[in-house]
PDB file of C-alpha atoms and ligand atoms in Angstrom:
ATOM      1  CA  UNK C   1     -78.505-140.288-103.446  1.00 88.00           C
ATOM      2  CA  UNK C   2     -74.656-141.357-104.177  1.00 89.00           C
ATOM      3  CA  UNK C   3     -75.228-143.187-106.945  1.00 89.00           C
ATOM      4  CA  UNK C   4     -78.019-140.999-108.117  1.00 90.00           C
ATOM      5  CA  UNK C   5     -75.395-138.495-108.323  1.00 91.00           C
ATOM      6  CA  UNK C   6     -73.223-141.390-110.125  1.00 90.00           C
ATOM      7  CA  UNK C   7     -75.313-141.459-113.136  1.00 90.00           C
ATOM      8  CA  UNK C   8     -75.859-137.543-113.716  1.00 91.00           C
ATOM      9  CA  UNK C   9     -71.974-136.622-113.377  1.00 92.00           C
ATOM     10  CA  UNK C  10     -71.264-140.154-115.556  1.00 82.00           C
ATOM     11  CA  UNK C  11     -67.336-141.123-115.376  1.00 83.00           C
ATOM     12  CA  UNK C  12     -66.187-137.505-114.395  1.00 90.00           C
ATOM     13  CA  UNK C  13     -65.774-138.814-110.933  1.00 95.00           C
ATOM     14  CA  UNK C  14     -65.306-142.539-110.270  1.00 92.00           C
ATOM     15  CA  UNK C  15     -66.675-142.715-106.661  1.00 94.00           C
ATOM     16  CA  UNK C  16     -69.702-140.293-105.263  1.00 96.00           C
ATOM     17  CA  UNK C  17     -70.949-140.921-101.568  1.00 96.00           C
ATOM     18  CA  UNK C  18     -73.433-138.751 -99.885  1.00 97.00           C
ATOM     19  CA  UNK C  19     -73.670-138.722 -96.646  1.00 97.00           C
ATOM     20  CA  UNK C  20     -76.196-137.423 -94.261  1.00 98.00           C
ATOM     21  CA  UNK C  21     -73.839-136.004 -91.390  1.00 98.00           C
ATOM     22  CA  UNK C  22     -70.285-136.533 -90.642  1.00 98.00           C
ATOM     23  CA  UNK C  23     -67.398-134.559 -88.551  1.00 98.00           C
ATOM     24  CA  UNK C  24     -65.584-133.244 -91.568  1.00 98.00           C
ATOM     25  CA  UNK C  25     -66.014-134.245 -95.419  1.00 98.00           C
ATOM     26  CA  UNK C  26     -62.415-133.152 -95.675  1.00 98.00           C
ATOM     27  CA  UNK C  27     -60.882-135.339 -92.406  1.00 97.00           C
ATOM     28  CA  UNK C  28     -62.623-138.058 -93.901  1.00 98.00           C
ATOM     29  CA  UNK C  29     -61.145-138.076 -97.348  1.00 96.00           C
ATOM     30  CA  UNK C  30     -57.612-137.197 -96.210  1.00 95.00           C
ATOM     31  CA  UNK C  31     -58.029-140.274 -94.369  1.00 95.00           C
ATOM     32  CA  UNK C  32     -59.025-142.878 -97.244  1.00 92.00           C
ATOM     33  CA  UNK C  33     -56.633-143.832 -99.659  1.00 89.00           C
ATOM     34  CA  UNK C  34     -59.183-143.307-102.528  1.00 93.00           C
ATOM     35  CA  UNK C  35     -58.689-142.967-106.287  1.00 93.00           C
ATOM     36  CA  UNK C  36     -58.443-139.707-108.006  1.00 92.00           C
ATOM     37  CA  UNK C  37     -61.517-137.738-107.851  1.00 94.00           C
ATOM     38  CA  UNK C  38     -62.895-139.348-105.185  1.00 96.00           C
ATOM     39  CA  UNK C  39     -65.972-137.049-104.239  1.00 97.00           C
ATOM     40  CA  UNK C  40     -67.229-136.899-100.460  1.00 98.00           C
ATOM     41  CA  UNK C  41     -70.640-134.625 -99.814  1.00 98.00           C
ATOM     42  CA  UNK C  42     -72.242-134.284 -96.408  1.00 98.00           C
ATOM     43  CA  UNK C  43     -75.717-132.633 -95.411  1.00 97.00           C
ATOM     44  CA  UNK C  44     -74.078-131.950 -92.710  1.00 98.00           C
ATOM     45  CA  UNK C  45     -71.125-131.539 -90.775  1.00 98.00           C
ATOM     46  CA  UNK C  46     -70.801-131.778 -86.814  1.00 98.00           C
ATOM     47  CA  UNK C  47     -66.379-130.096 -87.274  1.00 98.00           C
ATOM     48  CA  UNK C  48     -66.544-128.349 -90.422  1.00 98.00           C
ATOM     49  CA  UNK C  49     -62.863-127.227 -90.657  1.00 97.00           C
ATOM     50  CA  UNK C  50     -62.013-123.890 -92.239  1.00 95.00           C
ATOM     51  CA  UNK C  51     -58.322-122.606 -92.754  1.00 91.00           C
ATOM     52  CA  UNK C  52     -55.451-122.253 -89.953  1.00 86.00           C
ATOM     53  CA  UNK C  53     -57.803-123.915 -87.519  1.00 89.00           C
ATOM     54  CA  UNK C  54     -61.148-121.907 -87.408  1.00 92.00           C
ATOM     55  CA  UNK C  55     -64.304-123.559 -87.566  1.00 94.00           C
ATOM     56  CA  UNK C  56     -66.715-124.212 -90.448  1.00 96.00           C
ATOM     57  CA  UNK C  57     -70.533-123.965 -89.674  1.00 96.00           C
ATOM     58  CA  UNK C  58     -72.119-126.543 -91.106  1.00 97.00           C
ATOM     59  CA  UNK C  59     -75.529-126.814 -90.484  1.00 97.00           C
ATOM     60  CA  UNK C  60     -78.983-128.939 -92.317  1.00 96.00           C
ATOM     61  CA  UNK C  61     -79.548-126.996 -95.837  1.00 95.00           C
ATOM     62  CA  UNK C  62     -75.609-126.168 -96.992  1.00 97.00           C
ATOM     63  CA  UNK C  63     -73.190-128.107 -99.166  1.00 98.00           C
ATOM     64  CA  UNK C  64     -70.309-129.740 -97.795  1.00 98.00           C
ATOM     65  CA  UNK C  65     -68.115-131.344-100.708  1.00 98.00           C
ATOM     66  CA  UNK C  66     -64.723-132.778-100.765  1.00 98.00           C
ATOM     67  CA  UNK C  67     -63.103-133.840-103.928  1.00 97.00           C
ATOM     68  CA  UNK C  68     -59.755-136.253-103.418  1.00 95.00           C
ATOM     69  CA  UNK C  69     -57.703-135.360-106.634  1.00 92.00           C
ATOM     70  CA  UNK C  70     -54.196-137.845-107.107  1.00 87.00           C
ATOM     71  CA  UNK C  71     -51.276-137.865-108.577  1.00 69.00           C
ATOM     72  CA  UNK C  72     -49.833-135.350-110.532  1.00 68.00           C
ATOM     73  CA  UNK C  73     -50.313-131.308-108.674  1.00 69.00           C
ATOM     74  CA  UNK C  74     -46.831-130.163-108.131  1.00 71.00           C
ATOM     75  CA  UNK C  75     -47.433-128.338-104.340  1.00 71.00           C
ATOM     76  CA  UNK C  76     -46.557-125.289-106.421  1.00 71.00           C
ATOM     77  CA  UNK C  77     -49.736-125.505-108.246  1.00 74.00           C
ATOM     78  CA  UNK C  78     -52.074-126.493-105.635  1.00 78.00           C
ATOM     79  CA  UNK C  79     -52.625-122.661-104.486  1.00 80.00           C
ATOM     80  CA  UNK C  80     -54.392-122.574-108.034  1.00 83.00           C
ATOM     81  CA  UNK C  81     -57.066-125.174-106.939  1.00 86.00           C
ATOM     82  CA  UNK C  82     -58.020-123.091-104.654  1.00 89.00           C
ATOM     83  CA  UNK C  83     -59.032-120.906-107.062  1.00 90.00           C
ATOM     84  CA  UNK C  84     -60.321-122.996-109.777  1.00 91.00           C
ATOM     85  CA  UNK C  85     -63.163-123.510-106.912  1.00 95.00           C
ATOM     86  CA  UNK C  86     -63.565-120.017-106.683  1.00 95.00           C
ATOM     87  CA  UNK C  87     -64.220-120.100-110.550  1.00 95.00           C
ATOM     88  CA  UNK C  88     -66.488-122.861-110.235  1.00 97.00           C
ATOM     89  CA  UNK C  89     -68.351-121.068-107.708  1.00 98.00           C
ATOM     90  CA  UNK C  90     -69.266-118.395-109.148  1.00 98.00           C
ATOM     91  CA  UNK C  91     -70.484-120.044-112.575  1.00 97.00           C
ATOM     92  CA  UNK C  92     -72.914-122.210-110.209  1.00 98.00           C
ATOM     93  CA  UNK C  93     -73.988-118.826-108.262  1.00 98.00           C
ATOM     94  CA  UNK C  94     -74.496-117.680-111.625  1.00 98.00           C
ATOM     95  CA  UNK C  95     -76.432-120.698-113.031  1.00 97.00           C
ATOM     96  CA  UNK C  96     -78.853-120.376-110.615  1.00 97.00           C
ATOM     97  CA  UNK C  97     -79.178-116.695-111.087  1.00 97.00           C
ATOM     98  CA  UNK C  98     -77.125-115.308-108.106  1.00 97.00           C
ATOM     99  CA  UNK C  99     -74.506-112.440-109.211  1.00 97.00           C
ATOM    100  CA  UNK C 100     -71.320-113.696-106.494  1.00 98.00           C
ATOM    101  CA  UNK C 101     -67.519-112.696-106.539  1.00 97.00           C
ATOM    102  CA  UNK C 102     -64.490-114.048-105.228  1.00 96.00           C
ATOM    103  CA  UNK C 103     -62.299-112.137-102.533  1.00 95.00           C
ATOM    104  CA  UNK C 104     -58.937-113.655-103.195  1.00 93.00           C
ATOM    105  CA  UNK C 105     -58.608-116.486-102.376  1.00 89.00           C
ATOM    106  CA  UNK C 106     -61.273-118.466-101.129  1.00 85.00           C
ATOM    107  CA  UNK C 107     -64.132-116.780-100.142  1.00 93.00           C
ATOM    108  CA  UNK C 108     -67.484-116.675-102.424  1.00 97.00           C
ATOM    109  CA  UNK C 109     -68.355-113.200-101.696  1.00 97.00           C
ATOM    110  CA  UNK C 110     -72.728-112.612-102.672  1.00 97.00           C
ATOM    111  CA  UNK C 111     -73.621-108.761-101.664  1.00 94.00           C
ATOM    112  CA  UNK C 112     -70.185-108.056 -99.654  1.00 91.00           C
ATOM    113  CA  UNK C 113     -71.108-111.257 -97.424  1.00 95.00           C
ATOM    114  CA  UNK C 114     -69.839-114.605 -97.692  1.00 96.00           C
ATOM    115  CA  UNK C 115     -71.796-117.847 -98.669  1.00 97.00           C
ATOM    116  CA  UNK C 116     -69.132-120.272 -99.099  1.00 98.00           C
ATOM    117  CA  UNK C 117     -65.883-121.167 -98.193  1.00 96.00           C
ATOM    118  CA  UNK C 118     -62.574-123.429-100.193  1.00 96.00           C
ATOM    119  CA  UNK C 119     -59.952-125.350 -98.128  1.00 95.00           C
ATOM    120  CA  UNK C 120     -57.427-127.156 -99.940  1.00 92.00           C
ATOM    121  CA  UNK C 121     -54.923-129.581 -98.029  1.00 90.00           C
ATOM    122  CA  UNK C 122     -52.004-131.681 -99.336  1.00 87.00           C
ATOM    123  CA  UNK C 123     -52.971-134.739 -97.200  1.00 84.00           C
ATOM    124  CA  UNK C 124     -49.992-136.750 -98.310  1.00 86.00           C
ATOM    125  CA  UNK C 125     -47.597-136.476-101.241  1.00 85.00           C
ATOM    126  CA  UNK C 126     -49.037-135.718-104.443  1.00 84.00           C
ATOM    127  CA  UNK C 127     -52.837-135.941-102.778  1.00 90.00           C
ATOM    128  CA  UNK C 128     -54.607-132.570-102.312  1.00 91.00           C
ATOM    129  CA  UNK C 129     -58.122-132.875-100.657  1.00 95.00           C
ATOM    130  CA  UNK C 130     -60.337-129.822-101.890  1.00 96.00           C
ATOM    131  CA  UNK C 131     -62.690-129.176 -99.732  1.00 97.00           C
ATOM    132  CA  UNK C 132     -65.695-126.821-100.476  1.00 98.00           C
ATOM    133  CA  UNK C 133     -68.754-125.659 -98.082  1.00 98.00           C
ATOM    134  CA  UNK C 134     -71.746-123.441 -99.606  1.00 98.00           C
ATOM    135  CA  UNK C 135     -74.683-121.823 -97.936  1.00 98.00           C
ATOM    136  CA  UNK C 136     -77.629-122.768-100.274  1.00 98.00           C
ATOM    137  CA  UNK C 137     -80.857-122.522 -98.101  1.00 94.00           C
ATOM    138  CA  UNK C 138     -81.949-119.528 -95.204  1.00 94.00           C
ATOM    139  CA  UNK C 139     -79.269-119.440 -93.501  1.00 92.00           C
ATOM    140  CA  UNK C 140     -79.457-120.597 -89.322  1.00 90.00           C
ATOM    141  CA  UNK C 141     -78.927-118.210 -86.833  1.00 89.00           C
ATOM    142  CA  UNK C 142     -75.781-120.139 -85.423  1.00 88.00           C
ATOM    143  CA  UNK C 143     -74.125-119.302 -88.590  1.00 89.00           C
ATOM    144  CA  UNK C 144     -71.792-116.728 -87.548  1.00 86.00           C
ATOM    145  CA  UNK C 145     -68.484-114.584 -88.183  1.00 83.00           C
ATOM    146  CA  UNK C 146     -65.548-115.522 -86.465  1.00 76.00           C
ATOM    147  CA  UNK C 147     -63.236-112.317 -84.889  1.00 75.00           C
ATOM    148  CA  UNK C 148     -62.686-110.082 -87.920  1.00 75.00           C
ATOM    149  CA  UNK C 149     -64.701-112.331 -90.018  1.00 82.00           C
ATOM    150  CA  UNK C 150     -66.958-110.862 -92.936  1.00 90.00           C
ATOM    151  CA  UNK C 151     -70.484-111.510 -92.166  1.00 94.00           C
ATOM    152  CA  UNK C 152     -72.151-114.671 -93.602  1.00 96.00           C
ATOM    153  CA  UNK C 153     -74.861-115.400 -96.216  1.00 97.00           C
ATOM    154  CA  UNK C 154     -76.021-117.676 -98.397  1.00 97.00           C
ATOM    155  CA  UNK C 155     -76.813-118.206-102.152  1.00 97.00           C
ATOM    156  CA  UNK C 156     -80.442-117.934-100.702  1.00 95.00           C
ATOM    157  CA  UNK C 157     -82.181-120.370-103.289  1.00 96.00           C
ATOM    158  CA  UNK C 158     -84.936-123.353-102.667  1.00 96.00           C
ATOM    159  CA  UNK C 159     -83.243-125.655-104.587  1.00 96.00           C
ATOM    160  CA  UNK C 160     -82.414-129.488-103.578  1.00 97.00           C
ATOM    161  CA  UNK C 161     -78.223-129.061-102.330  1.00 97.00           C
ATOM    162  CA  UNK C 162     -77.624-131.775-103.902  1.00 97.00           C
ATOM    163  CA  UNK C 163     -78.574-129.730-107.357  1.00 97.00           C
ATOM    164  CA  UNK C 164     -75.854-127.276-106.821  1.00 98.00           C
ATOM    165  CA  UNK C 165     -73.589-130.223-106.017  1.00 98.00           C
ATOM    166  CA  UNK C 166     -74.112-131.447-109.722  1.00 97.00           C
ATOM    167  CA  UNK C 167     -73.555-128.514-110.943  1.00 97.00           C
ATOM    168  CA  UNK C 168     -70.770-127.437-108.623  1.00 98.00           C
ATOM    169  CA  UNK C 169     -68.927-130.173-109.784  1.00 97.00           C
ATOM    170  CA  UNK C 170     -69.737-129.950-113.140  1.00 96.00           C
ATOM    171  CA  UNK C 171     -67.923-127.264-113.804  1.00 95.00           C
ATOM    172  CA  UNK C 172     -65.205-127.847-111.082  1.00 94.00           C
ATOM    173  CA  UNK C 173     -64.613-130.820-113.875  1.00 92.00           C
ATOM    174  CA  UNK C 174     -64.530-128.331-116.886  1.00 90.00           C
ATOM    175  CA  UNK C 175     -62.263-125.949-115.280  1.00 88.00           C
ATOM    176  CA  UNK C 176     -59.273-128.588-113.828  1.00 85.00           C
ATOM    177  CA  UNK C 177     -59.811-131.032-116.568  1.00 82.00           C
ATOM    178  CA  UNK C 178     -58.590-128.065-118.793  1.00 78.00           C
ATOM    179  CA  UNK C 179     -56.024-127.077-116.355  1.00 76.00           C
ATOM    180  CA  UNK C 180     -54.589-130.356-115.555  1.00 73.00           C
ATOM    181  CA  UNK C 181     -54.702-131.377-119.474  1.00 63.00           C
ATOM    182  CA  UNK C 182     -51.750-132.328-121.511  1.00 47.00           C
ATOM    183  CA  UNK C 183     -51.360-129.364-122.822  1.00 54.00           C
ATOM    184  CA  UNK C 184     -48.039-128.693-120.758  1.00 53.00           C
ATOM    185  CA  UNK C 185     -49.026-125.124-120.221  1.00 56.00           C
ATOM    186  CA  UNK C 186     -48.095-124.414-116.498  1.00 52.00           C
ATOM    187  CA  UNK C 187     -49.756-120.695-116.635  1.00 55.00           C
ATOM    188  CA  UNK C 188     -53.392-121.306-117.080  1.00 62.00           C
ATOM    189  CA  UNK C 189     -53.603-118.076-119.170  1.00 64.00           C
ATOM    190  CA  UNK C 190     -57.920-118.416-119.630  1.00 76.00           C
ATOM    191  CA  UNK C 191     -58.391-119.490-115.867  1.00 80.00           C
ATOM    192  CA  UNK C 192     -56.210-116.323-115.115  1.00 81.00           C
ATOM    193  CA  UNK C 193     -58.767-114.349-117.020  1.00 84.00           C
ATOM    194  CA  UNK C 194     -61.883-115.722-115.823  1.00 89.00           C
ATOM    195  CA  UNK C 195     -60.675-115.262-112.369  1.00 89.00           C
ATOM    196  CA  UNK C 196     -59.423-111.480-112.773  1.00 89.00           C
ATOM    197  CA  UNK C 197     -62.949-110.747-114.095  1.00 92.00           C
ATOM    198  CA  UNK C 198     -64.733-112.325-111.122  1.00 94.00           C
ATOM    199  CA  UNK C 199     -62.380-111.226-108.540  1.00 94.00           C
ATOM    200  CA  UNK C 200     -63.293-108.703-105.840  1.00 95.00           C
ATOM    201  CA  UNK C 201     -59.885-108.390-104.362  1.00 95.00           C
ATOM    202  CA  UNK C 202     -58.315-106.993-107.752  1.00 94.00           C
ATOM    203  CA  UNK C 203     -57.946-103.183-108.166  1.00 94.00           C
ATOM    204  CA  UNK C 204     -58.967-102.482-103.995  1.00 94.00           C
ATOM    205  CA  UNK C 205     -57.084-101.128-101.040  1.00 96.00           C
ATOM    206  CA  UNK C 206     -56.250-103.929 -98.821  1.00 95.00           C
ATOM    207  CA  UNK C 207     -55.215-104.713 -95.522  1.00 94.00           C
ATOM    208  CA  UNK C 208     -53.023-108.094 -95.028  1.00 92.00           C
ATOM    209  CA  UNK C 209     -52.186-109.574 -92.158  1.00 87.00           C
ATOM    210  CA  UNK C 210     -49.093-111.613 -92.264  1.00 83.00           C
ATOM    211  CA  UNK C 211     -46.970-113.598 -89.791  1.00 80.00           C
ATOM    212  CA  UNK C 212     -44.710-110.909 -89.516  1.00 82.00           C
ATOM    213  CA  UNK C 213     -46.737-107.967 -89.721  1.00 87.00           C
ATOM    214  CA  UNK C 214     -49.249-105.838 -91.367  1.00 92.00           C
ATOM    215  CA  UNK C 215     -49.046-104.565 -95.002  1.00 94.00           C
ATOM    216  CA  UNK C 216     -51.505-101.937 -95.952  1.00 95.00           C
ATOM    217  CA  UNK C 217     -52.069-101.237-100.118  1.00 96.00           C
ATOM    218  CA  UNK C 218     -53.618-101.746-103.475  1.00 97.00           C
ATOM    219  CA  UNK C 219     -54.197-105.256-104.816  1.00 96.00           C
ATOM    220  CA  UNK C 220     -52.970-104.676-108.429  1.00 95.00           C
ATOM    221  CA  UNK C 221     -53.051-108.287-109.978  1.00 92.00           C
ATOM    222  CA  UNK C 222     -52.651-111.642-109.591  1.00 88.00           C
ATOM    223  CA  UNK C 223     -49.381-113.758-110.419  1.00 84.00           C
ATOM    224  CA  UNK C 224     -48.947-116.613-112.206  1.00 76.00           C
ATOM    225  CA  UNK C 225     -49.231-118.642-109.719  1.00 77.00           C
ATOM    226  CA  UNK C 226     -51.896-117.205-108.138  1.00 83.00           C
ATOM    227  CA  UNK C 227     -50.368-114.968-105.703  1.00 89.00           C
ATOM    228  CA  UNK C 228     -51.828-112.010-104.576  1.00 93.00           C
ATOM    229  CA  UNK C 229     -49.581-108.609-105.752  1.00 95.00           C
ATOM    230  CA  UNK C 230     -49.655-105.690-103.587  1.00 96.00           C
ATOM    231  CA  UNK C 231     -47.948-102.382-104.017  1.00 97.00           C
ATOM    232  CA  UNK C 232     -47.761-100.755-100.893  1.00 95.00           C
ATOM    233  CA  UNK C 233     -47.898 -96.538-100.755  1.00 94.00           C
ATOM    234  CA  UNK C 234     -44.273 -96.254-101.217  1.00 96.00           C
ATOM    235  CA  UNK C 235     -44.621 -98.141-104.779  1.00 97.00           C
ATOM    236  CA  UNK C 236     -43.285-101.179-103.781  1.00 96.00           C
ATOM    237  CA  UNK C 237     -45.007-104.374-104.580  1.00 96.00           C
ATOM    238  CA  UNK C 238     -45.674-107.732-102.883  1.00 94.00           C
ATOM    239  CA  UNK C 239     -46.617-111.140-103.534  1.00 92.00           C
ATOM    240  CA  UNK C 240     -49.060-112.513-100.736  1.00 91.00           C
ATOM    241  CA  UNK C 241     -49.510-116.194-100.927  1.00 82.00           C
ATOM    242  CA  UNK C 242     -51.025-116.585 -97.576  1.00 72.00           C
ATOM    243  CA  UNK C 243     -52.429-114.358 -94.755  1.00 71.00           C
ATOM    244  CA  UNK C 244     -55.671-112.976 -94.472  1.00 80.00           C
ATOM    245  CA  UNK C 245     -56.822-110.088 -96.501  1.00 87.00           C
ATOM    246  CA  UNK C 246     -59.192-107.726 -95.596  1.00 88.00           C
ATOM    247  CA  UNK C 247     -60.962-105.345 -97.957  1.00 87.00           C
ATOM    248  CA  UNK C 248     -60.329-101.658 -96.578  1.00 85.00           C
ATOM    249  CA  UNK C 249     -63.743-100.524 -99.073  1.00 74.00           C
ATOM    250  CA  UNK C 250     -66.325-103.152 -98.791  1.00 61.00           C
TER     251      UNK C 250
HETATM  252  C1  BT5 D 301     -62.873-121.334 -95.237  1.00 78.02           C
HETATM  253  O1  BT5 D 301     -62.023-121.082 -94.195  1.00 78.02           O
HETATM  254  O2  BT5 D 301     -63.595-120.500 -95.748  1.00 78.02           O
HETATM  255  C2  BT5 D 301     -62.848-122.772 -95.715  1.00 78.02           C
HETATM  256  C3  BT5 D 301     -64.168-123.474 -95.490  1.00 78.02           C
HETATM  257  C4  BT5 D 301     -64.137-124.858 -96.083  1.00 78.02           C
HETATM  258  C5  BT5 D 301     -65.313-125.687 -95.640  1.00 78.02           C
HETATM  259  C6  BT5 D 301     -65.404-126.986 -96.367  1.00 78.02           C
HETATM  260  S1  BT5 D 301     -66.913-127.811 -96.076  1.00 78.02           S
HETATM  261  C7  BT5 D 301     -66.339-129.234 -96.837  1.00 78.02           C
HETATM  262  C8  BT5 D 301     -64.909-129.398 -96.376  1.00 78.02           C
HETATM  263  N1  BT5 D 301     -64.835-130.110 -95.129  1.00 78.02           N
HETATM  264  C9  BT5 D 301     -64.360-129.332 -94.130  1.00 78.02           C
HETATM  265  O3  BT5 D 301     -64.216-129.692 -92.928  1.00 78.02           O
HETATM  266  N2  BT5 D 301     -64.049-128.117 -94.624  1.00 78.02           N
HETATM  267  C10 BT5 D 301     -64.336-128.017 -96.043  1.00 78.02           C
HETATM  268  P1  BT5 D 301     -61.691-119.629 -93.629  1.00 78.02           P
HETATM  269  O4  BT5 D 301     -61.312-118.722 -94.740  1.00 78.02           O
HETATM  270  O5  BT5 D 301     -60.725-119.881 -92.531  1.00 78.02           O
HETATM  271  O6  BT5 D 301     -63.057-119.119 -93.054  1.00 78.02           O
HETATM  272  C11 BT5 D 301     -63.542-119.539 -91.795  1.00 78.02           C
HETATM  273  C12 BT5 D 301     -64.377-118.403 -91.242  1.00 78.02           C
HETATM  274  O7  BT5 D 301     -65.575-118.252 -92.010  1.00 78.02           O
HETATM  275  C13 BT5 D 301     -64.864-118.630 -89.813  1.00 78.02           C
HETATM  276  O8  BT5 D 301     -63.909-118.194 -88.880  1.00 78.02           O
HETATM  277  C14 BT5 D 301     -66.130-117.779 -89.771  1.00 78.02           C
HETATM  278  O9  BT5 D 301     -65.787-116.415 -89.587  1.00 78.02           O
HETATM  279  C15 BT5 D 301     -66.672-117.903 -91.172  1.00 78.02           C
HETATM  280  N3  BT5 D 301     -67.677-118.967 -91.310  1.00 78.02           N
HETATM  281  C16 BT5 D 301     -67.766-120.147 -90.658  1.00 78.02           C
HETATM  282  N4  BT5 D 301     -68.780-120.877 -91.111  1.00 78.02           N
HETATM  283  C17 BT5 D 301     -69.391-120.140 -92.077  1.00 78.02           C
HETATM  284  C18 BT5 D 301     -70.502-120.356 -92.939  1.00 78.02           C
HETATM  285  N5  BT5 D 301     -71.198-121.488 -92.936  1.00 78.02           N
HETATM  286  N6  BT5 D 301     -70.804-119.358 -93.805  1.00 78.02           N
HETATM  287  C19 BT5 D 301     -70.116-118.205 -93.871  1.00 78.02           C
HETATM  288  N7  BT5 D 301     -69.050-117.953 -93.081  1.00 78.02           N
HETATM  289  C20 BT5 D 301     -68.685-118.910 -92.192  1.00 78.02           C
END
């Protein structure tokens, strides 16, 4: 399978393993001190790790991909991998025919449900591990939403996982090749566009919950830097660049 993958994604990444079943594809990674690009895909994972310590289901029939990426992402710029994997996501929902959106930041949103999942870590200086895990097949009962979580689902295709990985990547390549280019631009002003127009977040009434409180309003547009804007019903905006946001109309 790994080197399968090797010669249909050529030099884009320099090491592929697959893996039939491991604890985490992101642990794992964090743990190697691999080249840039590295790329880490499981079948299956026995302590799929989501964000701020919650769990990632990770049963037989999803995608569990990691991609190592070294030197060169200021910290400031990592939030923006995050969403370059949203991007990709939604081009490889949409290559296989599935209409998905992203609800800012991370989660692949098909039908209002969620089939997939991004978690990037800063492992050490200047290494980011981007982790992402996609429902492809029926999804298991076990698969479940934690407290508050939006209900799961899955791209819901027959299609071999490690397809969508090709593709996955694929354009995972296209979009942070671009980004990461020499071009010196630090605003990514096409990614910004291409995100807007696939976001779900954008334009709704939201509910955040951050560490030192609730903030209730409309999420009017996206910074820069990828950070959330709100402007709460008094007028007054904020930027949210973590905390969990919760669409008040699904
Ligand atoms: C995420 O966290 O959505 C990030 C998930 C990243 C998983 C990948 S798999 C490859 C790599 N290796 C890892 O160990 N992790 C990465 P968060 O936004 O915190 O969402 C977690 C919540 O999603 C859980 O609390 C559940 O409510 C829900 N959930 C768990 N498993 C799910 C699944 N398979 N499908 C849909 N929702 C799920």
């Amino acid at each position: 399978d790994s080197e399968l993958l090797q010669a249909r994604l050529g030099r884009r990444y320099p090491s592929i393993t697959v893996v039939d079943r491991t604890g985490s594809t992101n642990a794992d990674l964090a743990a190697l001190d691999a080249p840039d690009r590295t790329v880490l895909i499981a079948r299956e994972q026995t302590a799929g790790q989501g964000r701020r310590g919650r769990d990632w289901s990770s049963p037989g029939g999803g995608l569990y991909l990691s991609v190592l990426y070294r030197p060169g992402i200021s910290p400031d710029r990592v939030p923006w991998l995050t969403l370059l994997a949203g991007v990709a996501l939604v081009r490889t929902a949409a290559s296989f025919g599935v209409e998905a959106r992203v609800k800012w930041p991370n989660d692949l949103l098909i039908g209002g449900a969620k089939a997939a999942g991004v978690l990037a870590e800063a492992s050490a200086p200047g290494v980011v591990v981007l982790g992402i895990g996609l429902n492809v097949g029926p999804l298991p009962e076990s698969v479940r939403p934690g407290p508050g979580g939006l209900p799961p689902t899955s791209l819901g295709v027959d299609v071999p996982v490690l397809d969508v990985a090709v593709t996955l990547l694929t354009e995972l390549d296209a979009l942070e090749s671009a980004w990461r280019g020499d071009s010196g631009d630090p605003y990514p002003s096409g990614l910004l566009a291409e995100y807007r127009s696939c976001c779900a977040t954008l334009g709704q009434e939201v509910r955040v919950e951050l560490t030192d409180g609730v903030l209730v309003g409309t999420a009017v547009r996206l910074d820069q830097d990828g950070t959330l804007v709100v402007r709460d019903g008094s007028g007054r905006e904020h930027t949210v660049s973590a905390g969990d946001v919760v669409h008040l109309r699904p």
